[in-house]
Coordinates of C-alpha atoms in Angstrom, one line a residue:
Chain Z
M1258 CA -46.6 83.1 -40.5
K1259 CA -42.9 82.2 -40.7
S1260 CA -42.4 82.8 -37.0
F1261 CA -45.4 80.5 -36.4
W1262 CA -43.4 77.6 -37.8
K1263 CA -40.2 78.5 -36.0
T1264 CA -41.3 77.4 -32.6
P1265 CA -42.4 73.8 -33.5
L1266 CA -39.2 73.4 -35.5
L1267 CA -37.1 74.6 -32.6
L1268 CA -39.0 72.2 -30.3
G1269 CA -38.5 69.3 -32.7
G1270 CA -34.7 70.1 -32.9
V1271 CA -34.4 70.0 -29.2
F1272 CA -36.3 66.7 -29.0
L1273 CA -34.0 65.2 -31.6
C1274 CA -31.0 66.3 -29.6
L1275 CA -32.4 64.9 -26.3
P1276 CA -31.0 61.4 -26.8
V1277 CA -27.5 62.9 -27.5
F1278 CA -27.7 64.8 -24.2
V1279 CA -28.9 61.7 -22.3
F1280 CA -26.5 59.2 -23.9
G1281 CA -23.6 61.7 -24.0
S1282 CA -22.9 61.0 -20.4
S1283 CA -22.8 57.2 -21.2
S1284 CA -20.1 57.8 -23.8
D1285 CA -18.1 59.9 -21.3
L1286 CA -18.4 57.2 -18.8
A1287 CA -17.2 54.6 -21.3
E1288 CA -14.2 56.8 -22.1
E1289 CA -13.4 57.3 -18.4
L1290 CA -13.7 53.6 -17.6
F1291 CA -11.6 52.7 -20.6
N1292 CA -8.8 55.2 -19.7
D1293 CA -8.8 53.8 -16.1
G1294 CA -8.5 50.2 -17.4
D1295 CA -11.8 49.0 -15.9
W1296 CA -12.2 46.7 -18.9
P1297 CA -15.5 44.7 -18.2
A1298 CA -17.3 48.0 -17.3
A1299 CA -15.8 49.9 -20.2
Q1300 CA -16.9 47.1 -22.6
R1301 CA -20.5 47.3 -21.3
E1302 CA -20.7 51.1 -21.3
A1303 CA -19.1 51.4 -24.7
Q1304 CA -21.5 48.9 -26.2
R1305 CA -24.4 50.8 -24.5
A1306 CA -23.2 54.2 -25.8
A1307 CA -22.5 52.9 -29.3
T1308 CA -26.2 51.7 -29.6
G1309 CA -27.4 55.3 -28.9
S1310 CA -24.8 57.2 -30.8
T1311 CA -25.8 59.1 -33.9
S1312 CA -22.4 60.2 -35.1
I1313 CA -20.6 57.7 -37.3
S1314 CA -17.1 58.5 -36.1
E1315 CA -18.3 58.4 -32.5
R1316 CA -19.9 55.0 -33.1
E1317 CA -16.7 53.6 -34.7
R1318 CA -14.7 54.9 -31.8
L1319 CA -17.1 53.3 -29.3
R1320 CA -17.1 50.0 -31.2
W1321 CA -13.3 50.0 -31.2
M1322 CA -13.3 50.8 -27.4
A1323 CA -15.8 48.0 -26.7
A1324 CA -13.8 45.4 -28.7
V1325 CA -10.5 46.4 -27.1
A1326 CA -12.0 46.3 -23.7
A1327 CA -13.5 42.8 -24.5
L1328 CA -10.0 41.6 -25.4
R1329 CA -8.4 42.9 -22.3
A1330 CA -11.2 41.9 -19.9
P1331 CA -11.0 38.3 -18.5
N1332 CA -13.6 37.1 -21.0
D1333 CA -14.1 33.5 -22.4
R1334 CA -12.5 32.5 -25.7
A1335 CA -15.7 32.9 -27.7
T1336 CA -16.1 36.5 -26.6
R1337 CA -12.5 37.3 -27.3
E1338 CA -12.8 35.8 -30.8
A1339 CA -15.9 37.8 -31.4
A1340 CA -14.2 41.0 -30.3
L1341 CA -11.2 40.2 -32.6
A1342 CA -13.6 39.6 -35.5
D1343 CA -15.4 42.9 -34.7
L1344 CA -12.0 44.8 -34.9
Q1345 CA -11.2 43.1 -38.2
A1346 CA -14.6 44.2 -39.6
L1347 CA -14.0 47.7 -38.2
N1348 CA -10.7 47.8 -40.0
E1349 CA -12.4 46.9 -43.3
S1350 CA -15.5 49.1 -42.9
A1351 CA -14.5 52.2 -40.9
A1352 CA -14.8 55.5 -42.6
A1353 CA -12.0 57.3 -40.7
P1354 CA -8.4 56.2 -41.2
E1355 CA -7.8 56.6 -37.5
S1356 CA -10.4 54.0 -36.7
R1357 CA -9.0 51.6 -39.3
G1358 CA -5.5 52.1 -38.1
R1359 CA -6.4 51.6 -34.4
A1360 CA -8.5 48.5 -35.2
A1361 CA -5.6 46.9 -37.2
L1362 CA -3.1 47.7 -34.5
E1363 CA -5.2 46.2 -31.8
V1364 CA -5.8 43.0 -33.9
G1365 CA -2.0 42.8 -34.3
H1366 CA -1.3 43.3 -30.6
S1367 CA -3.9 40.7 -29.7
L1368 CA -2.4 38.1 -32.0
L1369 CA 1.0 38.9 -30.7
R1370 CA -0.2 38.3 -27.1
Q1371 CA -1.6 35.0 -28.3
G1372 CA 1.8 34.0 -29.6
R1373 CA 0.8 34.3 -33.3
P1374 CA 3.4 36.7 -34.7
D1375 CA 3.1 35.6 -38.3
E1376 CA -0.6 36.3 -38.3
A1377 CA -0.1 39.6 -36.5
W1378 CA 2.4 40.9 -39.2
P1379 CA -0.1 41.8 -41.9
W1380 CA -2.4 43.6 -39.4
L1381 CA 0.5 45.6 -38.1
A1382 CA 1.5 46.4 -41.7
R1383 CA -2.0 47.6 -42.3
A1384 CA -1.9 49.8 -39.2
F1385 CA 1.4 51.3 -40.3
R1386 CA 0.1 52.1 -43.8
S1387 CA -3.3 53.3 -42.5
G1388 CA -2.4 57.0 -42.3
A1389 CA -3.7 57.1 -38.7
S1390 CA -2.2 59.3 -36.0
D1391 CA 1.5 59.1 -35.0
P1392 CA 1.1 56.9 -31.9
V1393 CA -0.7 54.2 -34.0
V1394 CA 1.8 54.3 -36.8
L1395 CA 4.8 54.4 -34.4
A1396 CA 3.5 51.5 -32.3
A1397 CA 2.8 49.4 -35.4
G1398 CA 6.2 50.3 -36.8
A1399 CA 8.1 49.4 -33.6
E1400 CA 6.4 45.9 -33.6
L1401 CA 7.2 45.4 -37.3
L1402 CA 10.8 46.4 -36.8
W1403 CA 11.3 43.9 -33.9
L1404 CA 9.4 41.0 -35.7
G1405 CA 11.4 41.6 -38.8
R1406 CA 14.6 41.4 -36.9
V1407 CA 13.6 38.1 -35.1
K1408 CA 12.6 36.5 -38.5
P1409 CA 14.0 38.4 -41.5
S1410 CA 11.9 36.4 -44.0
R1411 CA 8.8 38.3 -42.9
W1412 CA 10.1 41.3 -44.9
N1413 CA 9.6 39.4 -48.2
R1414 CA 5.8 40.1 -48.1
D1415 CA 6.2 43.8 -47.3
S1416 CA 9.5 44.9 -48.6
D1417 CA 8.2 48.4 -49.3
L1418 CA 8.0 48.9 -45.5
R1419 CA 11.7 48.4 -45.0
L1420 CA 12.9 51.9 -46.0
P1421 CA 10.4 53.9 -43.9
L1422 CA 11.0 51.7 -40.9
A1423 CA 14.8 52.0 -41.3
T1424 CA 14.4 55.7 -41.4
L1425 CA 12.3 55.7 -38.2
R1426 CA 14.5 53.2 -36.5
P1427 CA 16.1 55.6 -33.9
V1428 CA 12.6 56.6 -32.8
L1429 CA 11.0 53.1 -32.9
W1430 CA 13.7 51.1 -31.2
N1431 CA 13.1 52.3 -27.7
L1432 CA 9.3 52.0 -27.7
P1433 CA 7.6 49.4 -25.5
L1434 CA 6.7 46.3 -27.4
V1435 CA 4.0 43.6 -27.0
S1436 CA 6.2 41.1 -28.9
R1437 CA 8.7 41.2 -26.0
E1438 CA 6.0 40.8 -23.3
R1439 CA 5.6 37.1 -23.9
R1440 CA 7.9 35.0 -21.7
H1441 CA 8.9 31.6 -22.9
P1442 CA 8.7 29.3 -19.8
S1443 CA 11.5 26.9 -19.0
L1444 CA 11.4 23.2 -19.7
G1445 CA 10.4 22.3 -16.1
V1446 CA 7.6 24.9 -16.1
R1447 CA 6.4 23.7 -19.5
A1448 CA 6.1 20.2 -18.1
G1449 CA 4.2 21.5 -15.1
L1450 CA 1.8 23.5 -17.4
W1451 CA 1.3 20.4 -19.6
L1452 CA 0.4 18.4 -16.4
T1453 CA -2.0 21.1 -15.3
R1454 CA -3.7 21.1 -18.8
F1455 CA -3.9 17.3 -18.6
Y1456 CA -5.4 17.4 -15.1
R1457 CA -7.9 20.1 -16.1
S1458 CA -9.1 18.4 -19.3
Q1459 CA -8.9 14.7 -18.3
I1460 CA -8.9 14.3 -14.5
R1461 CA -10.9 17.1 -13.0
P1462 CA -14.1 16.5 -15.2
A1463 CA -14.1 12.9 -13.8
I1464 CA -13.4 13.6 -10.1
G1465 CA -14.8 17.1 -9.8
S1466 CA -13.1 20.2 -8.4
R1467 CA -11.5 19.1 -5.2
C1468 CA -9.4 22.2 -4.3
Q1469 CA -10.9 24.3 -1.5
M1470 CA -8.6 27.2 -2.0
H1471 CA -9.0 30.4 -4.0
P1472 CA -7.5 30.5 -6.6
T1473 CA -7.6 26.7 -7.1
C1474 CA -4.2 25.0 -7.1
S1475 CA -4.1 24.6 -10.9
A1476 CA -5.0 28.3 -11.3
Y1477 CA -2.4 29.2 -8.7
F1478 CA 0.3 27.3 -10.5
V1479 CA -0.6 28.7 -13.9
E1480 CA -0.5 32.3 -12.5
A1481 CA 2.8 31.7 -10.7
A1482 CA 4.3 30.1 -13.8
H1483 CA 3.4 33.1 -16.0
R1484 CA 4.6 35.6 -13.3
H1485 CA 7.6 33.9 -11.7
G1486 CA 8.8 31.2 -14.2
W1487 CA 10.7 28.3 -12.6
R1488 CA 9.9 29.5 -9.1
S1489 CA 6.4 28.3 -9.7
L1490 CA 7.5 24.7 -9.0
P1491 CA 8.5 25.3 -5.3
L1492 CA 5.5 27.6 -4.9
I1493 CA 3.0 24.9 -6.0
A1494 CA 4.8 22.3 -3.8
D1495 CA 4.5 24.6 -0.8
R1496 CA 0.9 25.3 -1.7
L1497 CA 0.0 21.6 -1.9
I1498 CA 1.7 20.9 1.4
R1499 CA -0.1 23.8 3.2
E1500 CA -3.6 23.2 1.7
P1501 CA -5.0 21.0 4.5
S1502 CA -3.8 23.4 7.2
V1503 CA -5.2 26.4 5.4
V1504 CA -8.6 24.7 5.0
Q1505 CA -8.6 23.5 8.6
A1506 CA -7.8 27.0 9.9
G1507 CA -10.9 28.2 7.9
E1508 CA -10.0 31.9 7.9
N1509 CA -11.8 34.5 5.7
P1510 CA -14.0 32.0 3.8
I1511 CA -15.3 33.0 0.3
Y1512 CA -18.8 31.7 -0.4
E1513 CA -18.8 30.7 -4.1
P1514 CA -21.9 29.2 -5.8
E1515 CA -20.9 25.6 -5.4
R1516 CA -18.2 25.6 -2.7
I1517 CA -16.6 27.4 0.2
A1518 CA -13.0 28.5 -0.6
Y1519 CA -10.2 29.9 1.4
P1520 CA -8.1 32.8 0.0
D1521 CA -4.4 32.0 -0.6
S1522 CA -3.0 34.3 -3.4
V1523 CA 0.4 34.0 -5.1
E1524 CA 1.3 37.5 -3.7
A1525 CA 0.8 36.3 -0.1
H1526 CA 3.8 33.9 -0.6
T1527 CA 6.0 36.0 -2.8
F1528 CA 5.7 39.4 -1.2
W1529 CA 9.0 39.1 0.6
W1530 CA 11.0 38.8 -2.6
S1531 CA 8.9 40.0 -5.5
G1532 CA 8.2 43.5 -4.1
V1533 CA 4.5 42.9 -4.8
R1534 CA 2.7 42.8 -1.4
Chain W
M208 CA -38.5 77.7 -21.8
L209 CA -40.5 74.8 -20.6
L210 CA -38.3 72.4 -22.6
L211 CA -35.0 73.9 -21.5
T212 CA -35.9 73.2 -17.9
A213 CA -37.2 69.7 -18.9
I214 CA -33.8 68.5 -20.1
P215 CA -32.1 68.7 -16.8
A216 CA -35.2 67.4 -15.1
A217 CA -35.3 64.4 -17.4
Q218 CA -31.7 63.6 -16.4
G219 CA -32.4 64.5 -12.8
D220 CA -35.3 62.1 -12.7
E221 CA -33.0 59.2 -13.4
A222 CA -30.6 60.1 -10.6
P223 CA -32.6 58.6 -7.7
A224 CA -33.0 55.4 -9.6
I225 CA -29.3 55.2 -10.4
R226 CA -28.5 56.0 -6.7
A227 CA -30.9 53.3 -5.6
L228 CA -29.3 50.8 -8.0
A229 CA -25.8 51.7 -6.8
R230 CA -26.9 51.1 -3.2
E231 CA -28.6 47.8 -4.0
L232 CA -25.5 46.6 -6.0
A233 CA -23.2 47.5 -3.0
E234 CA -25.5 45.7 -0.6
Q235 CA -25.3 42.6 -2.8
G236 CA -21.5 42.8 -2.8
C237 CA -21.2 43.9 -6.4
F238 CA -19.0 46.8 -5.4
S239 CA -17.4 47.4 -8.9
D240 CA -20.8 47.7 -10.5
A241 CA -21.9 50.0 -7.7
A242 CA -18.8 52.1 -8.4
V243 CA -19.8 52.4 -12.1
E244 CA -23.2 53.7 -11.1
Y245 CA -21.8 56.3 -8.7
R246 CA -19.5 57.4 -11.6
R247 CA -22.5 57.7 -13.8
L248 CA -24.1 60.0 -11.2
A249 CA -20.9 62.0 -10.9
L250 CA -20.8 62.6 -14.7
R251 CA -24.4 63.9 -14.6
E252 CA -23.7 66.3 -11.7
E253 CA -22.6 69.8 -12.6
H254 CA -21.7 71.1 -9.1
P255 CA -18.0 70.3 -8.5
L256 CA -18.5 69.4 -4.8
R257 CA -21.5 67.2 -5.4
R258 CA -19.7 65.5 -8.3
A259 CA -16.7 64.9 -6.1
G260 CA -19.0 63.4 -3.5
W261 CA -20.2 60.8 -6.0
R262 CA -16.7 60.1 -7.1
W263 CA -15.7 59.6 -3.5
M264 CA -18.4 57.0 -3.2
A265 CA -17.1 55.4 -6.4
A266 CA -13.6 55.3 -5.0
H267 CA -15.1 53.8 -1.8
E268 CA -16.8 51.0 -3.7
Y269 CA -13.7 50.3 -5.8
W270 CA -11.7 50.0 -2.5
R271 CA -14.3 47.6 -1.2
A272 CA -14.0 45.6 -4.4
G273 CA -10.3 45.3 -3.9
R274 CA -9.4 47.4 -7.0
P275 CA -6.8 49.9 -5.6
T276 CA -5.7 51.3 -9.0
L277 CA -9.2 52.4 -9.9
A278 CA -9.9 53.7 -6.4
E279 CA -6.8 55.8 -6.5
A280 CA -7.6 57.1 -10.0
M281 CA -10.9 58.3 -8.5
A282 CA -9.1 59.8 -5.5
D283 CA -6.8 61.8 -7.8
R284 CA -9.8 63.2 -9.6
I285 CA -11.5 64.2 -6.3
E286 CA -8.4 66.0 -5.1
A287 CA -8.1 67.9 -8.4
E288 CA -11.8 68.8 -8.6
A289 CA -12.7 69.5 -4.9
P290 CA -10.0 70.3 -2.4
A291 CA -12.7 70.6 0.2
L292 CA -13.0 66.8 0.2
L293 CA -9.2 66.4 0.9
T294 CA -9.6 65.1 4.5
P295 CA -12.1 62.2 3.9
T296 CA -10.1 61.4 0.8
L297 CA -7.0 61.0 3.0
L298 CA -8.8 58.3 4.9
L299 CA -9.8 56.6 1.7
R300 CA -6.2 56.7 0.4
A301 CA -5.0 55.2 3.7
E302 CA -7.5 52.3 3.5
I303 CA -6.6 51.8 -0.2
A304 CA -2.9 51.7 0.5
R305 CA -3.4 49.3 3.5
G306 CA -5.6 47.0 1.3
D307 CA -2.9 47.1 -1.3
R308 CA -0.3 46.1 1.3
R309 CA 1.6 49.4 1.3
P310 CA 1.6 49.9 5.1
M311 CA 4.1 52.7 5.4
E312 CA 2.1 54.8 2.9
A313 CA -1.1 53.9 4.7
A314 CA 0.3 54.9 8.0
F315 CA 1.3 58.3 6.6
Y316 CA -2.2 58.9 5.3
F317 CA -3.8 57.8 8.6
E318 CA -1.6 60.2 10.5
S319 CA -2.4 63.0 8.1
F320 CA -6.1 62.2 8.5
A321 CA -5.8 62.2 12.3
T322 CA -4.2 65.7 12.1
G323 CA -6.9 67.1 9.8
A324 CA -10.0 65.4 11.3
A325 CA -12.2 67.6 13.5
E326 CA -14.2 64.8 15.3
P327 CA -12.6 63.0 18.3
A328 CA -14.0 59.6 17.0
A329 CA -12.3 60.1 13.6
R330 CA -9.0 61.0 15.3
E331 CA -9.2 58.0 17.5
Y332 CA -9.9 55.7 14.6
A333 CA -7.0 57.2 12.6
R334 CA -4.5 56.9 15.4
R335 CA -5.4 53.3 16.1
A336 CA -5.2 52.5 12.4
A337 CA -1.8 54.3 12.1
I338 CA -0.3 52.3 15.0
A339 CA -1.8 49.1 13.7
T340 CA -0.5 49.7 10.2
R341 CA 3.0 50.4 11.4
L342 CA 2.9 47.2 13.4
E343 CA 1.8 45.3 10.2
A344 CA 4.9 46.8 8.5
R345 CA 6.9 45.6 11.5
D346 CA 8.0 49.2 12.2
L347 CA 8.0 48.9 16.0
A348 CA 9.9 52.2 16.5
G349 CA 7.3 54.0 14.3
A350 CA 4.4 52.4 16.2
R351 CA 5.9 53.5 19.5
A352 CA 6.4 57.1 18.2
A353 CA 2.8 57.2 17.0
L354 CA 1.7 55.9 20.4
G355 CA 3.9 58.6 22.1
E356 CA 2.0 61.3 20.2
W357 CA -1.4 60.0 21.4
T358 CA -1.6 61.3 24.9
E359 CA -5.1 59.7 25.6
A360 CA -4.2 56.3 24.2
P361 CA -6.2 53.5 25.8
S362 CA -4.3 51.0 27.9
S363 CA -5.3 48.1 25.6
V364 CA -3.4 49.8 22.8
V365 CA -0.3 50.3 24.9
T366 CA -0.5 46.6 26.1
A367 CA -0.8 45.3 22.5
V368 CA 2.3 47.2 21.3
E369 CA 4.3 46.2 24.3
E370 CA 3.3 42.5 23.9
Y371 CA 4.4 42.6 20.3
A372 CA 7.7 44.2 21.3
A373 CA 8.3 41.4 23.9
G374 CA 7.7 38.6 21.4
R375 CA 10.3 37.3 18.9
D376 CA 10.3 37.0 15.1
K377 CA 11.6 33.9 13.3
N378 CA 14.6 34.1 11.0
P379 CA 13.3 33.2 7.5
Q380 CA 16.8 32.5 6.1
L381 CA 17.4 30.0 8.9
G382 CA 14.1 28.4 8.0
G383 CA 15.3 28.1 4.4
W384 CA 18.5 26.4 5.4
L385 CA 16.6 24.1 7.7
G386 CA 14.3 23.3 4.8
L387 CA 17.2 21.3 3.2
V388 CA 16.1 18.6 5.6
P389 CA 12.5 18.0 4.3
G390 CA 10.0 19.6 6.6
L391 CA 12.4 21.0 9.2
G392 CA 11.8 24.6 7.9
Y393 CA 8.1 24.3 8.5
A394 CA 8.7 22.8 12.0
Y395 CA 11.0 25.8 12.9
A396 CA 8.1 28.2 12.1
G397 CA 5.7 26.0 14.3
E398 CA 3.8 24.4 11.3
Y399 CA 4.2 20.8 12.5
A400 CA 1.4 19.3 10.3
N401 CA 3.0 20.8 7.2
A402 CA 6.4 19.6 8.3
L403 CA 5.1 16.0 8.6
R404 CA 3.4 16.1 5.1
S405 CA 6.6 17.5 3.5
L406 CA 8.8 14.8 5.2
M407 CA 6.4 12.0 4.1
L408 CA 6.1 13.2 0.5
N409 CA 9.8 13.7 0.1
G410 CA 10.5 10.3 1.7
I411 CA 8.1 8.5 -0.7
F412 CA 9.5 10.2 -3.8
M413 CA 13.1 9.7 -2.7
Y414 CA 12.4 6.0 -2.2
G415 CA 10.7 6.0 -5.6
M416 CA 13.9 7.4 -7.2
Y417 CA 16.1 4.9 -5.4
H418 CA 13.8 2.0 -6.4
T419 CA 13.5 2.9 -10.1
G420 CA 17.2 3.8 -10.3
R421 CA 18.2 0.5 -8.8
N422 CA 15.9 -1.4 -11.3
E423 CA 17.2 0.7 -14.2
Q424 CA 13.6 1.9 -15.0
W425 CA 14.9 5.2 -16.3
G426 CA 11.6 6.6 -17.7
A427 CA 9.9 6.2 -14.3
F428 CA 13.0 7.5 -12.6
A429 CA 12.9 10.7 -14.7
V430 CA 9.2 11.3 -13.9
I431 CA 9.7 10.7 -10.2
T432 CA 12.8 12.8 -10.1
F433 CA 10.9 15.7 -11.6
F434 CA 8.2 15.4 -8.9
E435 CA 10.9 15.0 -6.1
F436 CA 12.7 18.1 -7.4
T437 CA 9.4 20.0 -7.0
W438 CA 8.7 18.6 -3.5
Y439 CA 12.3 19.2 -2.3
S440 CA 12.5 22.8 -3.7
G441 CA 9.1 23.3 -2.0
S442 CA 10.5 22.2 1.3
I443 CA 13.3 24.8 1.1
Y444 CA 10.9 27.5 -0.2
G445 CA 8.3 26.6 2.4
G446 CA 11.0 27.0 5.1
L447 CA 11.7 30.5 4.0
D448 CA 8.1 31.4 3.4
A449 CA 6.9 29.9 6.7
G450 CA 9.3 32.2 8.6
H451 CA 7.9 35.2 6.8
R452 CA 4.3 33.9 7.3
H453 CA 5.0 33.5 11.0
N454 CA 6.3 37.1 11.4
R455 CA 3.5 38.5 9.4
R456 CA 0.9 36.6 11.4
R457 CA 2.4 37.8 14.7
A458 CA 2.3 41.5 13.5
E459 CA -1.2 41.1 12.2
T460 CA -2.4 39.7 15.5
A461 CA -1.0 42.7 17.4
A462 CA -2.5 45.1 14.8
K463 CA -5.9 43.5 15.3
K464 CA -5.7 44.0 19.0
V465 CA -4.8 47.7 18.4
R466 CA -7.7 48.2 16.0
A467 CA -10.1 46.4 18.4
G468 CA -12.9 46.2 15.8
A469 CA -12.9 50.0 15.0
A470 CA -14.7 50.7 11.7
W471 CA -16.3 53.4 9.7
H472 CA -18.7 53.9 6.9
P473 CA -20.2 56.8 4.9
D474 CA -23.6 58.1 6.0
E475 CA -25.7 57.2 2.9
S476 CA -28.5 59.5 3.9
A477 CA -26.3 62.5 3.5
L478 CA -25.0 61.7 0.0
P479 CA -23.5 63.3 -2.0
T480 CA -22.2 65.1 1.0
I481 CA -19.6 63.0 2.6
S482 CA -20.2 62.4 6.3
L483 CA -18.3 59.5 8.0
L484 CA -19.7 57.5 10.9
F485 CA -17.2 55.7 13.2
S486 CA -17.8 52.8 15.5
F487 CA -15.6 51.1 18.2

């Protein structure tokens, strides 16, 4: 009699495991795409795999992965804000300290990249205190040490962190930092970027997009300014002078939904000195 | 027993649909999305060689999408998992390096592929591509050496290399110095329309500086000076860049003649076995 029930139970067990087998590959794919830095695809796959995941820790890891990928992918502001809110929620609700720590660290890094170090500080402090793995704690500690050096008043809120960070200082000091990634553009470049913002918000909506190049001249200037600083000024002047000739030559057209554009990247005009071809 | 065989069958049933989706996405030009679908197929595949075949297709689509880092990550996995696919992966690596403007590396891979390829068409494609890539890198000696090793080289290839050797490059530094006179750097590289535009814009803004300075309109003077600084620095930079552009264009024209429209694509009907078809 007992053996009579064993077979259906076994069959039921296998059926229950079936989604895990099927979706397991999706989680592996998300992991692979994330590790390779294919952010838009990693975001999509992680979201898909999280929907089908039955394990809590796996779902938390996939949620973290999807949110981080959404922040690193070229998404619009609303999507990025939603991803940031998801990471903040994950930091509050996650069961595993590792998930909480990684979420807090990523929120801190994201705010640092947006140039909001004072808002990043409490998230980095949370990541440091989370009891997550060494890489998370060390990365958060390195950022805190640097931010505390730049503005010592930040220590007032979290004075208890001073001693452990001072102890770890020899290890932390040489780690790569997000805080140092941000470049502060020179006065001339800032004026150019302000003009670009003015053009994009006030002039372009009225006259429509006139540029026939890819990327557009304003996007070209913003990209050049962030990558090459003051050299972006001669680069954009050269681009504006060349534009009619490039359009007239009509080589390698790109068919976009509302226009035909002609490729002219920043690298094509900096390869001879930037080392990027 | 029935169920144990049903699990792989359930996964296997989805494979043709995923494959069809990947193909359709690639046909529509969504190469990155097609690559993701090929990666999905690879992860479902247990046999290393078949898995490597799907990964090879993913790398191929990433290359077509202009994403060299991802394509190379795939190529690394293929080489680690299936050394039998080393030869076609060399061709892929060569094309990725060429697309990423690393011509010397690309030439090395093309030459390695030419050595390892069994088919005469594959060898001819690789030899043409190696010579063309060396010309793009302006390595004339290397191009001539590669030509010397190719005993059956067509006369059109020899002529293209010799025509390139007979021509002359511009000196970009000289172009930069000439750019001190607005537009002259562009004119030196043969870009006369750009030269005229640069001269006119600099002339107008210089006059604006003179006029506002003379009338002591210092606010307008500062704004016009900022723009004139931009145009003038653009003239010098343009002179330098125009020289480089000219040299690059000359090399690319010669390379195009050497390639003479040679191309390849994987035989989709044989997938996941990698079989390459060449056309001239």
